[in-house]
Coordinates of N, CA and C and ligand atoms in Angstrom, one line a residue:
M28 N -13.2 -17.6 -5.1 CA -13.4 -16.7 -4.0 C -14.9 -16.4 -3.8
Q29 N -15.4 -16.7 -2.6 CA -16.8 -16.5 -2.3 C -17.1 -15.5 -1.1
T30 N -16.1 -15.3 -0.3 CA -16.4 -14.5 0.9 C -15.5 -13.3 1.0
A31 N -16.0 -12.4 1.8 CA -15.3 -11.1 2.1 C -14.0 -11.4 2.8
H32 N -14.0 -12.5 3.6 CA -12.8 -12.9 4.3 C -11.7 -13.3 3.4
E33 N -12.1 -14.0 2.3 CA -11.1 -14.4 1.3 C -10.5 -13.2 0.6
L34 N -11.4 -12.3 0.2 CA -11.0 -11.1 -0.5 C -10.0 -10.3 0.4
F35 N -10.4 -10.2 1.7 CA -9.6 -9.5 2.7 C -8.2 -10.1 2.7
L36 N -8.1 -11.4 2.8 CA -6.8 -12.1 2.9 C -6.0 -11.9 1.6
H37 N -6.7 -11.9 0.5 CA -6.0 -11.7 -0.8 C -5.4 -10.3 -0.9
E38 N -6.2 -9.3 -0.5 CA -5.7 -7.9 -0.6 C -4.6 -7.7 0.5
L39 N -4.8 -8.3 1.6 CA -3.8 -8.1 2.7 C -2.5 -8.7 2.3
S40 N -2.5 -9.9 1.7 CA -1.3 -10.5 1.3 C -0.6 -9.7 0.2
D41 N -1.4 -9.1 -0.7 CA -0.8 -8.3 -1.7 C -0.2 -7.0 -1.1
M42 N -0.8 -6.4 -0.2 CA -0.3 -5.2 0.4 C 1.0 -5.6 1.2
L43 N 1.0 -6.7 1.9 CA 2.3 -7.1 2.6 C 3.4 -7.2 1.6
D44 N 3.1 -7.9 0.5 CA 4.2 -8.0 -0.5 C 4.6 -6.6 -1.0
G45 N 3.6 -5.8 -1.2 CA 3.9 -4.4 -1.7 C 4.8 -3.7 -0.7
E46 N 4.5 -3.8 0.6 CA 5.3 -3.1 1.6 C 6.7 -3.7 1.7
E47 N 6.8 -5.0 1.5 CA 8.2 -5.6 1.5 C 9.0 -5.1 0.3
K48 N 8.3 -5.0 -0.8 CA 9.1 -4.5 -2.0 C 9.5 -3.0 -1.7
L49 N 8.7 -2.3 -1.1 CA 9.0 -0.9 -0.8 C 10.1 -0.7 0.2
I50 N 10.3 -1.6 1.1 CA 11.4 -1.5 2.1 C 12.7 -1.5 1.3
Q51 N 12.8 -2.4 0.4 CA 14.0 -2.4 -0.5 C 14.1 -1.1 -1.3
A52 N 13.0 -0.8 -2.0 CA 13.1 0.4 -2.9 C 13.4 1.7 -2.1
L53 N 12.9 1.8 -0.9 CA 13.1 3.1 -0.1 C 14.6 3.2 0.3
G54 N 15.2 2.0 0.5 CA 16.7 2.0 0.8 C 17.4 2.5 -0.4
E55 N 17.0 2.1 -1.6 CA 17.7 2.6 -2.8 C 17.4 4.1 -3.0
H56 N 16.2 4.5 -2.7 CA 15.9 6.0 -2.8 C 16.7 6.8 -1.9
E57 N 17.0 6.3 -0.7 CA 17.8 7.0 0.3 C 19.2 7.1 -0.2
Q58 N 19.8 6.1 -0.8 CA 21.1 6.1 -1.4 C 21.2 7.1 -2.5
E59 N 20.2 7.1 -3.4 CA 20.3 7.9 -4.6 C 20.0 9.4 -4.3
A60 N 19.3 9.8 -3.3 CA 18.8 11.1 -3.1 C 20.1 12.0 -2.9
S61 N 20.1 13.2 -3.5 CA 21.2 14.1 -3.3 C 20.9 15.1 -2.2
R62 N 19.7 15.5 -2.0 CA 19.3 16.5 -0.9 C 19.3 15.7 0.4
P63 N 20.1 16.2 1.4 CA 20.1 15.5 2.7 C 18.7 15.3 3.4
E64 N 17.9 16.4 3.2 CA 16.6 16.3 3.9 C 15.7 15.2 3.2
L65 N 15.9 15.0 1.9 CA 15.2 14.0 1.2 C 15.7 12.6 1.6
K66 N 17.0 12.5 1.8 CA 17.6 11.2 2.2 C 17.0 10.8 3.6
K67 N 16.9 11.8 4.5 CA 16.4 11.6 5.8 C 14.9 11.1 5.7
A68 N 14.1 11.8 4.8 CA 12.7 11.5 4.7 C 12.5 10.0 4.2
F69 N 13.4 9.6 3.2 CA 13.2 8.2 2.7 C 13.7 7.2 3.8
A70 N 14.7 7.6 4.6 CA 15.2 6.7 5.6 C 14.1 6.5 6.7
S71 N 13.5 7.6 7.1 CA 12.5 7.5 8.1 C 11.2 6.7 7.6
H72 N 10.9 7.0 6.3 CA 9.7 6.2 5.8 C 10.0 4.7 5.7
R73 N 11.3 4.4 5.4 CA 11.7 3.0 5.3 C 11.5 2.3 6.7
A74 N 11.9 3.0 7.8 CA 11.8 2.4 9.1 C 10.3 2.3 9.4
Q75 N 9.5 3.3 9.0 CA 8.1 3.2 9.2 C 7.4 2.1 8.4
T76 N 7.9 1.8 7.2 CA 7.4 0.8 6.4 C 7.6 -0.6 7.0
Q77 N 8.8 -0.7 7.6 CA 9.1 -2.0 8.3 C 8.0 -2.3 9.4
K78 N 7.7 -1.2 10.1 CA 6.6 -1.4 11.1 C 5.3 -1.7 10.5
Q79 N 5.0 -1.1 9.3 CA 3.7 -1.3 8.7 C 3.6 -2.8 8.2
A80 N 4.7 -3.3 7.7 CA 4.7 -4.7 7.3 C 4.5 -5.6 8.5
Q81 N 5.1 -5.2 9.6 CA 4.9 -6.0 10.9 C 3.4 -5.9 11.3
R82 N 2.8 -4.8 11.2 CA 1.4 -4.7 11.6 C 0.5 -5.6 10.7
L83 N 0.8 -5.7 9.4 CA 0.1 -6.6 8.5 C 0.3 -8.0 8.9
R84 N 1.5 -8.4 9.3 CA 1.8 -9.8 9.7 C 1.0 -10.1 11.0
Q85 N 0.9 -9.0 11.9 CA 0.1 -9.2 13.1 C -1.4 -9.5 12.8
I86 N -1.9 -8.8 11.8 CA -3.3 -9.1 11.4 C -3.5 -10.6 11.0
F87 N -2.6 -11.1 10.2 CA -2.6 -12.5 9.8 C -2.6 -13.4 11.1
E88 N -1.7 -13.0 12.0 CA -1.5 -13.8 13.2 C -2.8 -13.8 14.0
D89 N -3.4 -12.6 14.2 CA -4.6 -12.5 15.0 C -5.7 -13.3 14.4
L90 N -5.8 -13.4 13.1 CA -6.8 -14.1 12.4 C -6.5 -15.6 12.3
G91 N -5.3 -16.0 12.7 CA -4.9 -17.4 12.6 C -4.7 -17.8 11.2
E92 N -4.2 -16.9 10.4 CA -4.1 -17.1 8.9 C -2.6 -16.9 8.6
Q93 N -2.3 -17.3 7.3 CA -0.9 -17.1 6.8 C -1.0 -16.2 5.6
P94 N 0.0 -15.3 5.4 CA 0.0 -14.5 4.1 C 0.2 -15.5 2.9
K95 N -0.5 -15.1 1.8 CA -0.4 -16.0 0.6 C 0.8 -15.5 -0.2
E96 N 1.5 -16.4 -0.9 CA 2.6 -16.1 -1.8 C 2.0 -15.3 -2.9
T97 N 2.4 -14.0 -3.0 CA 1.8 -13.2 -4.1 C 2.8 -12.1 -4.5
D98 N 2.4 -11.5 -5.6 CA 3.3 -10.5 -6.2 C 2.5 -9.2 -6.4
C99 N 2.7 -8.2 -5.6 CA 1.9 -6.9 -5.8 C 2.4 -6.2 -7.1
K100 N 1.5 -6.4 -8.1 CA 1.9 -5.9 -9.4 C 1.8 -4.4 -9.5
G101 N 1.0 -3.8 -8.6 CA 0.8 -2.3 -8.6 C 2.1 -1.7 -8.2
I102 N 2.6 -2.1 -7.0 CA 3.9 -1.5 -6.5 C 5.0 -1.9 -7.3
K103 N 5.0 -3.1 -7.8 CA 6.1 -3.6 -8.7 C 6.2 -2.6 -9.9
G104 N 5.0 -2.3 -10.5 CA 5.0 -1.5 -11.7 C 5.5 -0.1 -11.4
L105 N 5.1 0.5 -10.2 CA 5.6 1.8 -9.8 C 7.1 1.8 -9.6
I106 N 7.6 0.7 -9.0 CA 9.1 0.6 -8.9 C 9.8 0.6 -10.2
E107 N 9.2 -0.2 -11.2 CA 9.7 -0.3 -12.5 C 9.7 1.1 -13.2
E108 N 8.7 1.9 -13.0 CA 8.6 3.2 -13.5 C 9.8 4.0 -13.1
H109 N 10.2 3.9 -11.8 CA 11.4 4.6 -11.3 C 12.7 4.1 -11.9
E110 N 12.7 2.8 -12.2 CA 13.9 2.2 -12.8 C 14.0 2.8 -14.3
A111 N 12.9 3.0 -14.9 CA 12.9 3.5 -16.3 C 13.4 5.0 -16.3
L112 N 13.0 5.7 -15.2 CA 13.5 7.1 -15.1 C 15.0 7.1 -14.9
K113 N 15.6 6.2 -14.1 CA 17.0 6.1 -13.9 C 17.8 5.7 -15.1
D114 N 17.1 4.9 -16.0 CA 17.7 4.5 -17.3 C 18.0 5.7 -18.2
E115 N 17.3 6.9 -17.9 CA 17.5 8.1 -18.7 C 18.7 8.9 -18.1
D116 N 19.4 8.4 -17.1 CA 20.5 9.0 -16.5 C 20.2 10.5 -16.1
P117 N 19.3 10.7 -15.3 CA 18.9 12.1 -14.9 C 20.0 12.7 -14.0
S118 N 20.1 14.1 -14.1 CA 21.0 14.8 -13.2 C 20.5 14.6 -11.8
P119 N 21.4 14.8 -10.8 CA 20.9 14.6 -9.4 C 19.7 15.3 -9.0
D120 N 19.6 16.6 -9.4 CA 18.4 17.4 -9.0 C 17.1 16.8 -9.6
L121 N 17.2 16.3 -10.9 CA 16.1 15.8 -11.5 C 15.7 14.4 -11.0
L122 N 16.7 13.6 -10.6 CA 16.4 12.3 -9.9 C 15.6 12.6 -8.6
D123 N 16.1 13.6 -7.9 CA 15.3 13.9 -6.6 C 13.9 14.2 -6.9
I124 N 13.7 15.1 -7.9 CA 12.3 15.5 -8.3 C 11.5 14.3 -8.7
G125 N 12.1 13.4 -9.6 CA 11.5 12.2 -10.0 C 11.1 11.2 -8.9
S126 N 12.1 11.1 -8.0 CA 11.8 10.2 -6.8 C 10.7 10.7 -6.0
V127 N 10.6 12.0 -5.8 CA 9.5 12.5 -5.0 C 8.1 12.3 -5.7
G128 N 8.1 12.5 -7.0 CA 6.9 12.2 -7.8 C 6.5 10.8 -7.8
G129 N 7.5 9.9 -7.8 CA 7.3 8.4 -7.7 C 6.7 8.1 -6.4
A130 N 7.3 8.7 -5.3 CA 6.8 8.4 -4.0 C 5.4 8.9 -3.8
I131 N 5.0 10.0 -4.4 CA 3.6 10.4 -4.3 C 2.7 9.4 -4.9
K132 N 3.1 8.9 -6.1 CA 2.2 7.8 -6.8 C 2.1 6.6 -5.8
V133 N 3.2 6.2 -5.2 CA 3.2 5.0 -4.4 C 2.2 5.3 -3.2
E134 N 2.4 6.5 -2.6 CA 1.5 6.8 -1.4 C 0.0 6.8 -1.8
R135 N -0.3 7.4 -2.9 CA -1.7 7.4 -3.3 C -2.2 6.0 -3.6
Y136 N -1.4 5.1 -4.1 CA -1.8 3.7 -4.3 C -2.0 3.0 -3.0
E137 N -1.0 3.2 -2.1 CA -1.2 2.6 -0.8 C -2.4 3.1 0.0
I138 N -2.6 4.4 -0.1 CA -3.8 5.0 0.6 C -5.1 4.4 0.1
S139 N -5.2 4.2 -1.2 CA -6.4 3.6 -1.8 C -6.5 2.2 -1.3
T140 N -5.4 1.4 -1.3 CA -5.5 0.0 -0.8 C -5.9 0.0 0.6
Y141 N -5.3 0.8 1.5 CA -5.6 0.7 2.9 C -7.1 1.2 3.1
E142 N -7.6 2.1 2.4 CA -9.0 2.5 2.5 C -9.9 1.3 2.3
S143 N -9.6 0.6 1.2 CA -10.4 -0.6 0.8 C -10.3 -1.7 1.9
L144 N -9.1 -1.9 2.3 CA -8.9 -2.9 3.4 C -9.6 -2.6 4.7
L145 N -9.6 -1.3 5.0 CA -10.2 -0.8 6.2 C -11.7 -1.0 6.1
Q146 N -12.3 -0.7 5.0 CA -13.7 -0.9 4.8 C -14.1 -2.3 5.0
L147 N -13.3 -3.2 4.4 CA -13.6 -4.7 4.6 C -13.5 -5.1 6.0
A148 N -12.4 -4.6 6.7 CA -12.2 -4.9 8.1 C -13.4 -4.5 9.0
R149 N -13.9 -3.2 8.7 CA -15.0 -2.7 9.4 C -16.2 -3.5 9.2
D150 N -16.5 -3.9 7.9 CA -17.7 -4.7 7.5 C -17.7 -6.0 8.2
M151 N -16.4 -6.6 8.4 CA -16.4 -7.9 9.0 C -16.2 -7.8 10.5
K152 N -16.1 -6.6 11.0 CA -16.0 -6.3 12.5 C -14.7 -6.9 13.0
H153 N -13.6 -6.8 12.3 CA -12.3 -7.2 12.7 C -11.7 -5.9 13.4
T154 N -12.1 -5.8 14.7 CA -11.7 -4.5 15.4 C -10.2 -4.3 15.5
D155 N -9.4 -5.4 15.8 CA -8.0 -5.2 15.9 C -7.4 -4.8 14.6
A156 N -7.9 -5.5 13.5 CA -7.3 -5.2 12.2 C -7.7 -3.7 11.8
V157 N -8.8 -3.2 12.2 CA -9.2 -1.8 11.9 C -8.2 -0.9 12.5
K158 N -7.8 -1.2 13.8 CA -6.8 -0.3 14.5 C -5.5 -0.3 13.8
L159 N -5.0 -1.5 13.4 CA -3.7 -1.6 12.8 C -3.7 -1.0 11.4
L160 N -4.7 -1.2 10.6 CA -4.8 -0.7 9.3 C -4.9 0.9 9.3
S161 N -5.7 1.4 10.4 CA -5.8 2.8 10.5 C -4.5 3.5 10.8
Q162 N -3.6 2.8 11.6 CA -2.3 3.3 11.8 C -1.5 3.4 10.5
N163 N -1.5 2.4 9.8 CA -0.8 2.4 8.5 C -1.3 3.5 7.6
L164 N -2.6 3.6 7.5 CA -3.2 4.6 6.6 C -2.8 6.0 7.0
K165 N -2.8 6.3 8.4 CA -2.5 7.6 8.9 C -1.0 7.9 8.5
E166 N -0.1 6.9 8.6 CA 1.3 7.2 8.3 C 1.5 7.4 6.8
E167 N 0.7 6.7 6.0 CA 0.8 6.9 4.5 C 0.3 8.3 4.2
Q168 N -0.7 8.8 4.8 CA -1.3 10.1 4.6 C -0.3 11.2 5.0
E169 N 0.4 11.0 6.1 CA 1.4 11.9 6.6 C 2.6 12.0 5.6
T170 N 3.0 10.8 5.1 CA 4.1 10.7 4.1 C 3.7 11.4 2.8
L171 N 2.5 11.2 2.4 CA 2.0 11.9 1.2 C 2.1 13.4 1.3
R172 N 1.7 13.9 2.5 CA 1.8 15.4 2.7 C 3.2 15.8 2.7
K173 N 4.1 15.0 3.3 CA 5.5 15.4 3.3 C 6.1 15.4 1.9
M174 N 5.8 14.4 1.1 CA 6.3 14.3 -0.2 C 5.7 15.5 -1.1
E175 N 4.4 15.8 -0.9 CA 3.8 16.9 -1.6 C 4.5 18.2 -1.3
S176 N 5.0 18.4 0.0 CA 5.6 19.6 0.3 C 7.0 19.7 -0.3
F177 N 7.7 18.5 -0.4 CA 9.0 18.4 -1.1 C 8.8 18.8 -2.6
S178 N 7.7 18.3 -3.1 CA 7.5 18.5 -4.6 C 7.4 20.0 -4.9
K179 N 6.8 20.8 -3.9 CA 6.6 22.2 -4.2 C 8.0 22.9 -4.0
K180 N 8.8 22.4 -3.1 CA 10.1 23.0 -2.7 C 11.2 22.8 -3.7
L181 N 11.3 21.5 -4.2 CA 12.4 21.2 -5.1 C 12.3 21.9 -6.4
K182 N 13.4 22.5 -6.8 CA 13.3 23.2 -8.1 C 14.4 22.7 -9.0
P183 N 14.1 22.5 -10.3 CA 15.1 22.0 -11.2 C 16.2 23.0 -11.5
E184 N 17.5 22.6 -11.7 CA 18.5 23.6 -11.9 C 18.4 24.2 -13.3
Q185 N 18.0 23.4 -14.3 CA 17.8 23.9 -15.6 C 16.4 23.6 -16.1
S186 N 15.8 24.7 -16.6 CA 14.4 24.4 -17.1 C 14.4 23.8 -18.5
G187 N 15.5 24.1 -19.3 CA 15.6 23.5 -20.6 C 14.8 24.4 -21.6
M188 N 14.1 25.4 -21.1 CA 13.3 26.2 -22.0 C 14.1 27.3 -22.7
E189 N 15.3 27.7 -22.1 CA 16.0 28.8 -22.7 C 16.5 28.5 -24.1
E190 N 17.1 27.3 -24.3 CA 17.5 26.9 -25.6 C 16.4 26.7 -26.6
I191 N 15.3 26.2 -26.2 CA 14.2 26.0 -27.1 C 13.7 27.3 -27.6
E192 N 13.7 28.3 -26.7 CA 13.2 29.7 -27.2 C 14.2 30.3 -28.2
E193 N 15.5 30.1 -28.0 CA 16.5 30.6 -29.0 C 16.3 29.9 -30.3
E194 N 16.0 28.6 -30.3 CA 15.9 27.9 -31.6 C 14.6 28.2 -32.3
T195 N 13.6 28.7 -31.7 CA 12.3 28.9 -32.3 C 12.4 30.1 -33.3
T196 N 11.5 30.1 -34.3 CA 11.5 31.2 -35.2 C 10.8 32.5 -34.6
P197 N 11.1 33.7 -35.2 CA 10.5 34.9 -34.5 C 9.0 34.8 -34.3
S198 N 8.2 34.2 -35.3 CA 6.8 34.2 -35.1 C 6.4 33.3 -33.9
R199 N 7.2 32.1 -33.8 CA 6.9 31.2 -32.7 C 7.3 31.9 -31.4
R200 N 8.4 32.7 -31.4 CA 8.9 33.4 -30.2 C 7.8 34.4 -29.8
R201 N 7.2 35.1 -30.8 CA 6.1 36.0 -30.4 C 4.9 35.3 -29.8
A202 N 4.6 34.1 -30.3 CA 3.5 33.3 -29.8 C 3.9 32.8 -28.4
A203 N 5.2 32.4 -28.2 CA 5.6 32.0 -26.9 C 5.5 33.1 -25.8
S204 N 5.9 34.3 -26.3 CA 5.9 35.4 -25.3 C 4.4 35.8 -25.0
G205 N 3.6 35.7 -26.0 CA 2.2 35.9 -25.8 C 1.6 34.9 -24.7
R206 N 2.0 33.7 -24.9 CA 1.6 32.7 -23.9 C 2.0 33.0 -22.5
R207 N 3.3 33.5 -22.5 CA 3.9 33.8 -21.2 C 3.1 35.0 -20.5
R208 N 2.8 36.0 -21.4 CA 2.0 37.1 -20.9 C 0.7 36.7 -20.3
R209 N 0.0 35.8 -21.1 CA -1.3 35.4 -20.6 C -1.2 34.6 -19.3
A210 N -0.1 33.8 -19.2 CA 0.1 32.9 -18.1 C 0.4 33.8 -16.8
A211 N 1.0 35.0 -17.0 CA 1.5 35.8 -15.9 C 0.3 36.5 -15.2
Ligands
FE2_329 FE1 3.6 1.7 3.3

């Protein structure tokens, strides 16, 4: 690889593969979510992601290029993290909280990638690509904000701390209550 153009096509191919992996993963997130508002959010982001993948294909077309066969290992890894969470058989409320946390990681990854792609597109004066990538970036930023607000709202049904406190010795209990007082 010697040129910015080659790097751009490499990164763009990777992101297209990432978006395609996410279309599938978001469908699963929608099925798994127990809160209706979260189901809705995943469904609408899935529809949005289909449009994002289409915009990336459009960039290839405008440049007279073809996407390369590639495997976006970043997104793949984040999806595998979610699979590992499900292997722990989480209760429905915890799965929702975990899915939102996972979605936040994905959005931050996508935002970083789109920012780098945008910089390259600007440097190469690919005006149409700048427009399309900016749209994708804007949508990812909106989704990140939405997921962050879910993260604040969703509360676990059981903290798990009640039992731990009962099991601890009196001296540890005093230390724990001291910590709680300081935290308050
Ligand atoms: Fe996306």
